[in-house]
């Protein structure tokens, strides 16, 4: 308990009933969760397998495990610390037969499901496909199957029809999507009391992080796992609920007090991240929202730097001012690039800042870029792994059978598809079905059966209990299919080298993971859709972070530039029109509270859209943040906007050149 403040200590020790820990930004919530895990295992003597912690990202789960291990040693490795989706996948693998799935079912990722919707909606434009896909996802998160939906317009009527076909296709593929990883366990636990009791008996205490981000489905799963005993600790902050657009329901927090009259509420209000000025600005903004639970963040980090609000002429001027200011500040403080973040409402705002950073050779990383697992070469390799785990996975079969090219083309697959459809079999099973030689030409069938026999041989090696390591089997698979040679044959040398390098990284990482967790290749393959390489990029890279406010949640930086703070952008015009101003205000609050030591805010008097400039006005959140005028905030840009002649571009460039020369001399 050393180093915990009184409310943190109380939250760790409280076990007399359900507990809600209201953890303000930077108030040490991860520390409370990990200390509570240590307390349960240590002083309470609880077995690690009876403690479960759930969070939203693999990165957060890993951080929790690392911290818990430092506190209690290797016993923490037996605690089930995972994301909601990983927990759902584990439950479904163990209970698969109860819901008509085989344990080796496939988990389709976002690109797989998008392709599937494209097939089901042939001829529809991409925007409509996306709308229908999103609507079905929201229905699943609200626990509504196709039969539960009452369409309210033509779009929903069409989506409901697609939903029926989509579910039928998933069943045929023996596959689930990410939404199913929560929805199906909920349905199972509701309908099968024996299964529900079995899982409740395993979980003596459940800890749930970021509770304000749970959707209806995730909230229901938590209730079912804890049962009447309600032995849980929920940690959340109603002021940081910013994911309503993806189904998160802030009412889950409100409903806790109604559903659990014995609920204990403990507030963590001491902030360990930011200066007093930054917290005062954050408190001023968020007090304009109606409060579920009243709290006031405070800090002993000192008064801190004045918050600057800069009025810029246009987007180009804003990007130039931000990068100039950032470079000058870094030089003055002898800091690192990783200390700085440029945060914005939408990804479309990043381009101008990227251009300026590149022009001045400032290293940066862009949050929310292409996932490592979305790269074509990684999806090629994982298609083989998915097929090893589930031979009914038709999307994986099609990709693996045609990559690299091996004489199996569209005509062959079409013939195989007809044969499989008539027999109600998967594509892989149809290769070896009786009578199929009468429907598929001999050369085509020979190529298909050669591929099928190869997969069977690899599967035999991948499932062996003893002997071959996962890395060895995977290396042999890549050699056998000639993947490296195929890359260099199809692509320019530099591109082929990059892609092959990514494959080598992936194989090395998977091999190490298999050795570390003592798993064979098949066991790894069964969880491949849940494995993400969020930490692929070295966190110690010395680079400025560019990120949306949504993706920056949970992060902190010494110095933050919050840009584009204008009406129509933050708050966003569509949110204002829809009456969602409260969530936009919470986004502003999240942006402010990312900053530890300094905060700079900028806005533009006009913005370029297409070829025209449009007038913009200062966001209402700036006046709210100011709290009626104080010496904590300094407005710059001559009260409104500097006229064009006052910004001397030549002098600015000369100044930047001097900075770069000086920086070069400090290395």
XYZ file of C-alpha atoms in Angstrom:
667
model
C 0.000 0.000 0.000
C 3.072 2.226 0.178
C 2.657 5.403 -1.845
C -1.131 5.142 -2.256
C -3.274 8.076 -1.195
C -6.238 7.415 1.186
C -8.975 7.005 -1.508
C -6.701 4.705 -3.562
C -5.958 2.627 -0.452
C -9.666 2.370 0.353
C -10.456 1.248 -3.218
C -7.792 -1.478 -3.033
C -9.032 -2.853 0.296
C -12.796 -2.647 -0.257
C -14.317 -6.128 -0.752
C -17.681 -5.856 1.038
C -19.731 -5.570 -2.144
C -19.808 -4.015 -5.617
C -17.452 -1.049 -5.997
C -17.313 1.825 -8.472
C -14.016 3.717 -8.539
C -14.526 7.107 -10.210
C -11.008 7.696 -11.499
C -10.393 11.174 -12.894
C -7.807 11.724 -15.632
C -4.277 10.987 -14.401
C -5.468 9.822 -10.964
C -3.616 6.477 -10.953
C -6.412 4.053 -11.874
C -4.081 1.421 -13.367
C -2.086 1.473 -10.147
C -5.267 0.879 -8.126
C -6.253 -2.090 -10.313
C -2.823 -3.733 -10.165
C -2.458 -3.082 -6.433
C -5.878 -4.642 -5.898
C -4.825 -7.750 -7.838
C -1.748 -7.956 -5.576
C -3.932 -7.442 -2.473
C -6.353 -10.208 -3.526
C -3.514 -12.675 -4.163
C -1.428 -11.643 -1.165
C -3.323 -10.519 1.933
C -6.612 -12.170 0.913
C -4.987 -15.432 -0.204
C -7.150 -15.693 -3.311
C -5.940 -18.160 -5.960
C -4.794 -16.293 -9.117
C -7.104 -18.302 -11.383
C -10.089 -16.884 -9.456
C -9.168 -13.258 -10.187
C -10.075 -11.672 -13.529
C -9.337 -8.209 -14.937
C -10.848 -6.903 -18.165
C -9.766 -3.886 -20.185
C -10.177 -2.601 -23.745
C -6.748 -2.929 -25.391
C -4.026 -5.532 -25.492
C -1.538 -2.821 -24.550
C -3.458 -1.960 -21.363
C -3.798 -5.657 -20.475
C -0.066 -6.193 -20.948
C 0.783 -3.155 -18.816
C -1.478 -4.462 -16.027
C 0.164 -7.875 -16.122
C 3.677 -6.393 -16.047
C 2.843 -4.173 -13.074
C 1.114 -7.001 -11.192
C 4.108 -9.286 -11.810
C 6.444 -6.683 -10.281
C 4.245 -6.658 -7.168
C 3.591 -10.379 -6.611
C 5.934 -12.218 -8.964
C 5.087 -15.029 -11.361
C 1.728 -15.781 -9.690
C 0.343 -12.771 -11.577
C 0.848 -14.751 -14.789
C -2.036 -17.036 -13.776
C -4.470 -14.124 -13.351
C -6.789 -13.814 -16.344
C -5.998 -10.279 -17.533
C -7.405 -9.719 -21.006
C -9.548 -7.609 -23.298
C -13.310 -8.175 -23.471
C -12.874 -9.804 -26.882
C -10.081 -12.151 -25.765
C -12.231 -13.246 -22.820
C -15.179 -13.843 -25.155
C -13.003 -15.882 -27.514
C -11.704 -18.015 -24.631
C -15.228 -18.664 -23.359
C -16.475 -19.611 -26.833
C -13.539 -21.966 -27.487
C -14.261 -23.778 -24.219
C -18.039 -23.858 -24.748
C -18.101 -24.005 -28.563
C -20.250 -27.100 -28.908
C -22.980 -25.560 -26.761
C -23.543 -22.952 -29.475
C -22.987 -25.134 -32.544
C -19.382 -24.175 -33.258
C -16.293 -26.329 -33.381
C -13.444 -25.251 -31.062
C -11.350 -24.298 -34.098
C -13.846 -21.710 -35.366
C -12.429 -18.673 -37.206
C -12.549 -15.084 -36.041
C -13.047 -12.747 -38.997
C -11.310 -9.390 -38.760
C -12.604 -6.057 -40.052
C -11.259 -6.502 -43.602
C -12.732 -10.025 -43.824
C -16.174 -8.821 -42.790
C -15.988 -5.817 -45.116
C -15.219 -8.165 -48.018
C -18.091 -10.426 -46.962
C -20.557 -7.519 -46.897
C -19.258 -6.488 -50.307
C -20.177 -9.958 -51.624
C -23.623 -9.873 -50.010
C -24.318 -6.379 -51.398
C -22.943 -6.707 -54.922
C -23.605 -3.573 -56.907
C -24.153 -1.336 -53.872
C -21.879 1.677 -53.446
C -19.240 1.572 -50.721
C -20.993 4.176 -48.571
C -24.169 2.097 -48.374
C -22.201 -1.097 -47.636
C -20.432 0.698 -44.781
C -23.706 2.068 -43.356
C -25.318 -1.376 -43.365
C -22.221 -2.973 -41.819
C -22.209 -0.353 -39.041
C -25.928 -0.757 -38.393
C -25.602 -4.531 -37.991
C -22.628 -4.043 -35.660
C -24.641 -1.655 -33.467
C -27.543 -4.140 -33.388
C -25.191 -6.881 -32.217
C -23.747 -4.605 -29.531
C -27.303 -3.972 -28.359
C -27.905 -7.787 -28.234
C -30.381 -7.706 -31.130
C -30.389 -10.600 -33.594
C -32.037 -10.327 -37.054
C -35.337 -11.509 -35.564
C -35.254 -8.780 -32.867
C -34.936 -5.841 -35.263
C -37.899 -3.634 -36.169
C -36.771 -1.503 -39.141
C -37.540 2.212 -38.945
C -36.532 3.155 -42.506
C -35.514 1.667 -45.864
C -31.847 1.451 -44.835
C -32.695 -0.615 -41.754
C -35.091 -2.811 -43.745
C -32.278 -3.585 -46.191
C -29.801 -4.065 -43.349
C -32.112 -6.554 -41.648
C -32.309 -8.675 -44.821
C -28.524 -8.587 -45.166
C -28.179 -9.451 -41.450
C -30.051 -12.733 -42.016
C -27.778 -13.702 -44.933
C -24.665 -12.547 -43.086
C -25.416 -14.766 -40.083
C -26.130 -17.730 -42.360
C -22.778 -17.214 -44.123
C -20.856 -16.953 -40.849
C -22.428 -20.212 -39.684
C -21.426 -21.939 -42.913
C -17.861 -20.693 -42.513
C -17.797 -21.810 -38.854
C -16.752 -18.232 -38.132
C -17.620 -15.343 -35.849
C -16.959 -11.611 -36.125
C -15.643 -9.360 -33.341
C -19.120 -8.372 -32.178
C -20.012 -12.071 -31.802
C -17.153 -12.513 -29.319
C -19.260 -10.610 -26.786
C -22.800 -11.246 -28.045
C -22.571 -15.045 -28.266
C -21.146 -15.538 -24.739
C -23.924 -13.291 -23.368
C -26.622 -15.308 -25.137
C -25.054 -18.568 -23.953
C -24.757 -17.472 -20.313
C -28.356 -16.237 -20.365
C -29.731 -19.456 -21.825
C -27.563 -22.142 -20.177
C -27.541 -21.896 -16.373
C -25.027 -24.745 -16.002
C -22.482 -22.916 -18.145
C -23.190 -19.659 -16.302
C -22.681 -21.258 -12.878
C -19.478 -22.926 -14.033
C -17.978 -19.577 -15.072
C -19.208 -17.729 -11.983
C -17.565 -20.334 -9.769
C -14.230 -19.540 -11.450
C -14.448 -15.765 -10.895
C -14.254 -14.722 -7.250
C -13.475 -11.101 -8.049
C -13.772 -9.231 -11.359
C -12.054 -5.918 -12.125
C -13.268 -3.902 -15.126
C -11.241 -0.969 -16.471
C -12.668 1.962 -18.510
C -16.215 1.069 -17.474
C -17.614 4.218 -19.118
C -16.588 2.748 -22.506
C -18.635 -0.454 -22.175
C -21.541 -1.015 -24.517
C -24.767 -2.739 -23.539
C -23.425 -6.153 -24.531
C -20.166 -5.852 -22.559
C -22.048 -4.534 -19.544
C -24.401 -7.513 -19.664
C -21.454 -9.931 -19.899
C -19.952 -8.441 -16.729
C -23.274 -8.820 -14.870
C -23.647 -12.443 -15.962
C -20.098 -13.343 -14.907
C -20.451 -11.828 -11.420
C -24.020 -13.002 -10.719
C -25.863 -12.201 -7.496
C -22.656 -11.961 -5.426
C -21.659 -8.925 -7.540
C -18.058 -9.177 -6.369
C -16.589 -6.645 -8.774
C -14.596 -3.435 -8.978
C -15.587 -1.175 -11.880
C -13.183 1.669 -12.662
C -14.300 4.525 -14.888
C -14.796 8.237 -15.463
C -18.040 9.677 -16.834
C -16.085 12.769 -17.973
C -14.031 10.642 -20.391
C -16.887 8.814 -22.135
C -16.138 9.592 -25.806
C -17.101 6.439 -27.717
C -20.899 6.650 -28.114
C -20.400 6.460 -31.895
C -19.195 2.867 -31.539
C -21.886 1.804 -29.073
C -20.442 2.826 -25.675
C -23.269 3.682 -23.278
C -22.606 6.136 -20.438
C -25.916 4.978 -18.924
C -24.069 1.835 -17.799
C -22.416 4.003 -15.124
C -25.694 5.659 -14.180
C -27.495 2.321 -13.980
C -24.964 0.800 -11.573
C -26.419 2.646 -8.588
C -29.944 1.532 -9.519
C -29.028 -2.110 -10.119
C -26.755 -2.385 -7.069
C -28.213 -0.451 -4.093
C -25.185 -1.541 -2.011
C -22.775 -0.021 -4.548
C -19.837 1.755 -2.904
C -18.504 4.802 -4.810
C -14.924 5.996 -4.235
C -13.611 9.077 -6.054
C -9.994 9.500 -7.128
C -9.562 13.260 -7.556
C -5.834 13.792 -7.024
C -4.174 14.102 -10.430
C -0.546 12.942 -10.699
C -0.078 14.124 -14.294
C -0.808 17.800 -14.872
C -0.132 21.242 -13.429
C -2.797 23.215 -11.551
C -3.419 25.577 -14.490
C -4.125 22.685 -16.879
C -6.488 21.010 -14.399
C -8.308 24.270 -13.702
C -8.957 24.669 -17.448
C -10.192 21.062 -17.681
C -12.489 21.473 -14.657
C -13.882 24.730 -16.084
C -14.808 23.040 -19.376
C -16.357 19.867 -17.994
C -18.503 21.599 -15.354
C -20.757 22.758 -18.234
C -21.890 19.128 -18.638
C -24.575 17.670 -16.366
C -22.794 15.488 -13.807
C -23.436 11.853 -12.981
C -20.951 12.151 -10.130
C -19.492 15.429 -8.983
C -15.701 15.532 -8.696
C -12.937 18.122 -8.874
C -9.440 17.202 -10.040
C -6.543 18.744 -8.113
C -2.775 18.484 -8.263
C 0.316 19.313 -6.237
C 2.417 19.670 -9.403
C 2.589 23.453 -9.066
C 0.926 26.295 -10.955
C 2.687 25.567 -14.254
C 3.020 27.457 -17.540
C 0.356 29.777 -18.903
C -1.953 28.095 -21.443
C -1.511 29.749 -24.847
C -4.438 30.191 -27.237
C -3.168 31.226 -30.680
C -5.379 32.720 -33.391
C -3.998 31.864 -36.839
C -4.863 33.164 -40.293
C -5.448 29.773 -41.893
C -4.444 26.113 -41.732
C -1.039 26.667 -43.337
C -0.207 29.417 -40.839
C -1.394 27.236 -37.949
C 0.823 24.297 -38.984
C 3.816 26.615 -39.421
C 3.236 28.291 -36.022
C 2.830 24.949 -34.206
C 6.001 23.400 -35.657
C 8.016 26.610 -35.134
C 6.815 26.849 -31.535
C 7.489 23.151 -30.910
C 11.041 23.293 -32.256
C 11.851 26.474 -30.341
C 10.463 25.061 -27.093
C 12.373 21.803 -27.503
C 15.605 23.730 -28.034
C 14.977 25.972 -25.008
C 14.200 23.046 -22.683
C 16.725 20.579 -24.202
C 13.829 18.128 -24.431
C 13.052 15.141 -26.665
C 10.672 15.004 -29.629
C 8.714 12.239 -27.862
C 7.703 14.798 -25.216
C 5.413 16.543 -27.740
C 2.005 15.689 -29.181
C -0.165 17.402 -31.788
C -3.794 16.409 -31.162
C -6.799 17.048 -33.414
C -10.473 16.123 -33.839
C -10.182 14.222 -37.136
C -7.489 12.494 -39.211
C -8.094 14.913 -42.104
C -6.340 17.616 -40.038
C -2.993 15.797 -39.963
C -1.772 16.524 -43.523
C -0.619 20.139 -43.058
C 1.267 19.290 -39.859
C 2.931 16.304 -41.534
C 4.072 18.559 -44.375
C 5.620 21.077 -41.961
C 7.286 18.396 -39.833
C 8.756 16.715 -42.920
C 9.925 20.051 -44.333
C 11.900 20.707 -41.148
C 13.062 17.100 -40.754
C 11.256 16.647 -37.446
C 10.619 12.918 -36.776
C 6.985 12.051 -36.076
C 4.674 9.070 -35.730
C 1.066 9.071 -36.852
C -1.351 7.273 -34.552
C -4.079 5.270 -36.209
C -2.057 4.404 -39.317
C -2.239 1.031 -41.040
C -2.142 -1.839 -38.595
C 0.731 -4.280 -39.043
C -1.864 -7.052 -39.397
C -3.631 -5.187 -42.216
C -0.589 -5.398 -44.483
C -1.164 -7.669 -47.492
C 1.874 -9.870 -46.820
C 0.839 -10.478 -43.187
C -2.733 -11.306 -44.230
C -1.287 -13.754 -46.795
C 0.586 -15.649 -44.076
C -2.281 -15.530 -41.571
C -4.671 -16.968 -44.164
C -2.630 -20.215 -43.997
C -2.721 -20.170 -40.196
C -6.479 -19.607 -40.156
C -6.974 -22.492 -42.579
C -4.878 -24.771 -40.364
C -7.119 -23.867 -37.419
C -10.420 -24.170 -39.289
C -10.720 -25.891 -42.644
C -14.289 -24.549 -43.011
C -12.926 -20.972 -43.216
C -13.724 -20.272 -46.878
C -12.252 -16.719 -47.025
C -8.950 -18.053 -45.654
C -9.056 -20.970 -48.121
C -9.516 -18.663 -51.132
C -6.612 -16.386 -50.129
C -4.234 -19.226 -49.243
C -5.073 -21.303 -52.341
C -4.347 -18.380 -54.661
C -1.296 -16.889 -52.869
C 1.224 -17.435 -54.333
C -0.333 -18.433 -57.668
C -0.327 -22.200 -58.139
C -2.694 -22.849 -61.043
C -5.844 -22.293 -58.987
C -7.724 -19.399 -60.560
C -11.219 -17.951 -60.698
C -12.619 -20.651 -62.987
C -11.334 -23.445 -60.745
C -12.701 -21.779 -57.603
C -16.070 -21.172 -59.255
C -16.364 -24.869 -60.155
C -15.311 -25.857 -56.646
C -17.821 -23.387 -55.190
C -20.688 -24.966 -57.151
C -19.629 -28.450 -56.032
C -19.342 -27.338 -52.398
C -22.719 -25.560 -52.491
C -24.544 -28.614 -53.824
C -23.097 -30.763 -51.029
C -23.371 -28.124 -48.243
C -19.640 -28.474 -47.595
C -16.817 -26.008 -47.139
C -14.521 -25.430 -50.129
C -11.723 -27.424 -48.483
C -13.964 -30.420 -47.697
C -15.385 -30.383 -51.251
C -11.903 -31.017 -52.719
C -11.998 -34.583 -51.388
C -15.761 -35.224 -51.692
C -16.983 -38.292 -53.564
C -17.978 -37.602 -57.175
C -16.351 -34.176 -57.351
C -14.068 -35.454 -60.139
C -17.162 -35.504 -62.396
C -17.694 -31.750 -61.895
C -14.156 -30.348 -61.925
C -11.670 -30.931 -64.745
C -8.788 -33.268 -63.930
C -5.937 -30.676 -64.107
C -7.910 -28.243 -61.919
C -8.792 -30.943 -59.392
C -5.176 -32.139 -59.301
C -4.002 -28.635 -58.362
C -6.706 -28.368 -55.680
C -5.906 -31.766 -54.165
C -2.179 -31.048 -54.163
C -2.919 -27.890 -52.163
C -5.324 -29.743 -49.844
C -2.791 -32.522 -49.150
C -0.125 -29.912 -48.418
C -2.392 -28.213 -45.819
C -3.150 -31.598 -44.231
C 0.564 -32.410 -43.928
C 1.307 -29.033 -42.329
C -1.683 -29.415 -40.008
C -0.364 -32.790 -38.822
C 2.970 -31.203 -37.971
C 1.291 -28.134 -36.425
C -0.802 -30.194 -33.999
C 1.871 -32.549 -32.702
C 2.060 -32.497 -28.919
C 5.789 -33.210 -28.887
C 8.585 -32.446 -31.264
C 8.419 -29.655 -33.804
C 8.424 -26.070 -32.665
C 5.873 -23.688 -34.158
C 8.662 -21.584 -35.680
C 10.135 -24.590 -37.521
C 6.785 -25.558 -39.055
C 6.097 -21.967 -40.085
C 9.525 -21.602 -41.702
C 8.977 -24.821 -43.673
C 5.523 -23.638 -44.772
C 6.973 -20.407 -46.219
C 9.738 -22.323 -48.024
C 7.290 -24.848 -49.436
C 4.980 -22.217 -50.928
C 7.923 -20.139 -52.235
C 6.558 -16.924 -50.766
C 9.823 -14.975 -50.821
C 10.480 -15.794 -54.483
C 6.877 -14.872 -55.370
C 7.279 -11.435 -53.763
C 10.484 -10.642 -55.672
C 8.929 -11.889 -58.904
C 5.796 -9.735 -58.571
C 7.207 -6.527 -57.066
C 10.051 -4.070 -57.419
C 13.091 -5.032 -55.353
C 12.692 -2.365 -52.673
C 8.987 -3.120 -52.134
C 9.663 -6.881 -52.071
C 12.446 -6.419 -49.516
C 10.157 -4.359 -47.271
C 7.350 -6.924 -47.432
C 9.654 -9.877 -46.886
C 11.214 -8.034 -43.946
C 7.740 -7.662 -42.429
C 7.108 -11.387 -42.886
C 10.444 -12.200 -41.205
C 9.527 -9.921 -38.285
C 6.146 -11.602 -37.996
C 7.545 -15.133 -38.111
C 10.221 -14.293 -35.547
C 7.645 -12.713 -33.250
C 5.235 -15.669 -33.579
C 8.045 -18.162 -32.961
C 9.083 -16.361 -29.785
C 5.459 -16.151 -28.630
C 4.955 -19.892 -29.181
C 8.105 -20.711 -27.192
C 7.190 -18.287 -24.401
C 3.627 -19.615 -24.030
C 4.537 -23.246 -24.804
C 2.043 -23.443 -27.683
C 2.166 -25.329 -30.948
C 1.411 -23.623 -34.259
C -2.226 -24.739 -34.295
C -2.865 -23.272 -30.832
C -1.356 -19.973 -31.974
C -3.372 -20.064 -35.185
C -6.640 -20.346 -33.250
C -6.101 -16.924 -31.673
C -4.485 -15.215 -34.660
C -7.309 -12.691 -35.208
C -6.968 -11.506 -31.612
C -3.196 -11.072 -31.760
C -2.241 -7.512 -32.559
C 1.199 -6.019 -32.752
C 0.208 -2.766 -31.092
C 3.680 -2.592 -29.632
C 5.420 -3.302 -32.925
C 6.686 0.250 -32.967
C 9.274 0.976 -30.318
C 7.693 3.216 -27.705
C 11.102 4.802 -27.134
C 11.230 6.226 -30.662
C 12.155 9.904 -30.322
C 9.374 11.389 -32.423
C 6.488 13.851 -32.149
C 3.128 12.063 -31.791
C 0.293 13.065 -34.139
C -3.038 11.641 -32.985
C -6.789 12.140 -32.936
C -8.339 12.939 -29.571
C -10.061 9.533 -29.613
C -6.802 7.630 -30.107
C -4.908 9.816 -27.590
C -7.166 8.805 -24.693
C -5.122 7.015 -22.052
C -1.873 8.658 -23.190
C 0.030 11.578 -21.690
C 2.685 13.966 -22.979
C 4.810 16.648 -21.374
C 3.751 19.231 -23.976
C 0.522 19.208 -26.008
C -0.597 21.240 -29.016
C -4.391 21.008 -29.337
C -5.166 22.283 -32.850
C -8.199 23.286 -34.902
C -10.271 24.267 -31.848
C -13.037 25.964 -33.834
C -16.792 25.781 -34.094
C -17.620 23.085 -36.653
C -14.483 21.079 -35.886
C -14.370 20.915 -32.072
C -17.265 20.770 -31.390
C -17.906 18.978 -34.670
C -20.734 20.394 -36.783
C -22.552 17.063 -37.082
C -22.415 16.525 -33.309
C -23.841 20.006 -32.698
C -26.651 19.376 -35.215
C -27.424 16.020 -33.545
C -27.415 17.540 -30.048
C -24.290 15.624 -28.940
C -22.440 18.633 -27.566
C -21.780 16.898 -24.220
C -19.614 14.205 -25.809
C -17.711 16.859 -27.793
C -17.060 18.683 -24.516
C -15.726 15.454 -23.020
C -13.384 15.186 -26.044
C -12.063 18.671 -25.267
C -11.601 17.610 -21.644
C -9.644 14.519 -22.730
C -7.437 16.688 -24.960
C -6.638 19.173 -22.190
C -5.855 16.439 -19.650
C -3.295 14.722 -21.905
C -0.875 17.563 -21.090
C 1.518 17.299 -18.168
C 3.489 20.562 -18.236
C 2.359 22.834 -21.078
C -0.705 23.239 -23.267
C -0.948 25.245 -26.504
C -4.270 25.648 -28.286
C -4.707 27.018 -31.810
C -7.566 27.936 -34.122
C -7.943 29.542 -37.547
C -9.932 32.534 -38.768
C -10.447 30.746 -42.077
C -9.956 27.260 -43.461
C -9.422 26.001 -46.970
C -11.985 23.509 -48.242
C -11.327 22.477 -51.813
C -10.153 25.656 -53.536
C -12.060 28.120 -51.356
C -11.466 29.627 -47.922
C -14.314 29.693 -45.395
C -14.579 31.851 -42.286
C -14.268 30.059 -38.922
C -15.006 31.116 -35.353
C -13.348 30.291 -32.057
C -14.736 27.213 -30.297
C -17.135 27.855 -27.417
C -14.908 25.558 -25.340
C -12.161 28.229 -25.154
C -14.416 30.693 -23.336
C -15.641 27.859 -21.076
C -12.047 26.885 -20.335
C -11.180 30.492 -19.507
C -13.877 30.596 -16.824
C -14.735 34.237 -17.412
C -11.196 35.523 -17.825
C -8.066 34.696 -15.840
C -4.318 35.060 -15.974
C -4.013 31.286 -16.548
C -4.738 31.675 -20.269
C -2.922 33.960 -22.680
C -4.643 34.723 -25.980
C -2.306 35.565 -28.843
C -2.662 36.633 -32.444
C -3.495 40.306 -31.697
C -6.813 39.393 -30.089
C -8.088 37.804 -33.262
C -5.817 37.148 -36.226
C -2.441 38.517 -37.332
C -2.630 40.260 -40.680
C -0.684 38.637 -43.484
C 2.233 41.141 -43.611
C 3.049 40.687 -39.895
C 4.051 37.063 -40.446
C 7.498 37.279 -42.026
C 7.978 33.913 -43.709
C 11.593 34.632 -44.704
C 12.490 35.568 -41.144
C 10.629 32.511 -39.878
C 12.542 30.186 -42.181
C 15.844 31.801 -41.184
C 14.953 31.295 -37.523
C 14.169 27.641 -38.154
C 17.473 27.185 -39.969
C 19.248 28.601 -36.918
C 17.363 26.234 -34.631
C 18.326 23.239 -36.759
C 21.986 24.321 -36.791
C 21.985 24.735 -33.020
C 20.236 21.396 -32.518
C 22.766 19.720 -34.737
C 25.509 21.154 -32.551
C 24.013 19.709 -29.346
C 24.205 16.078 -30.424
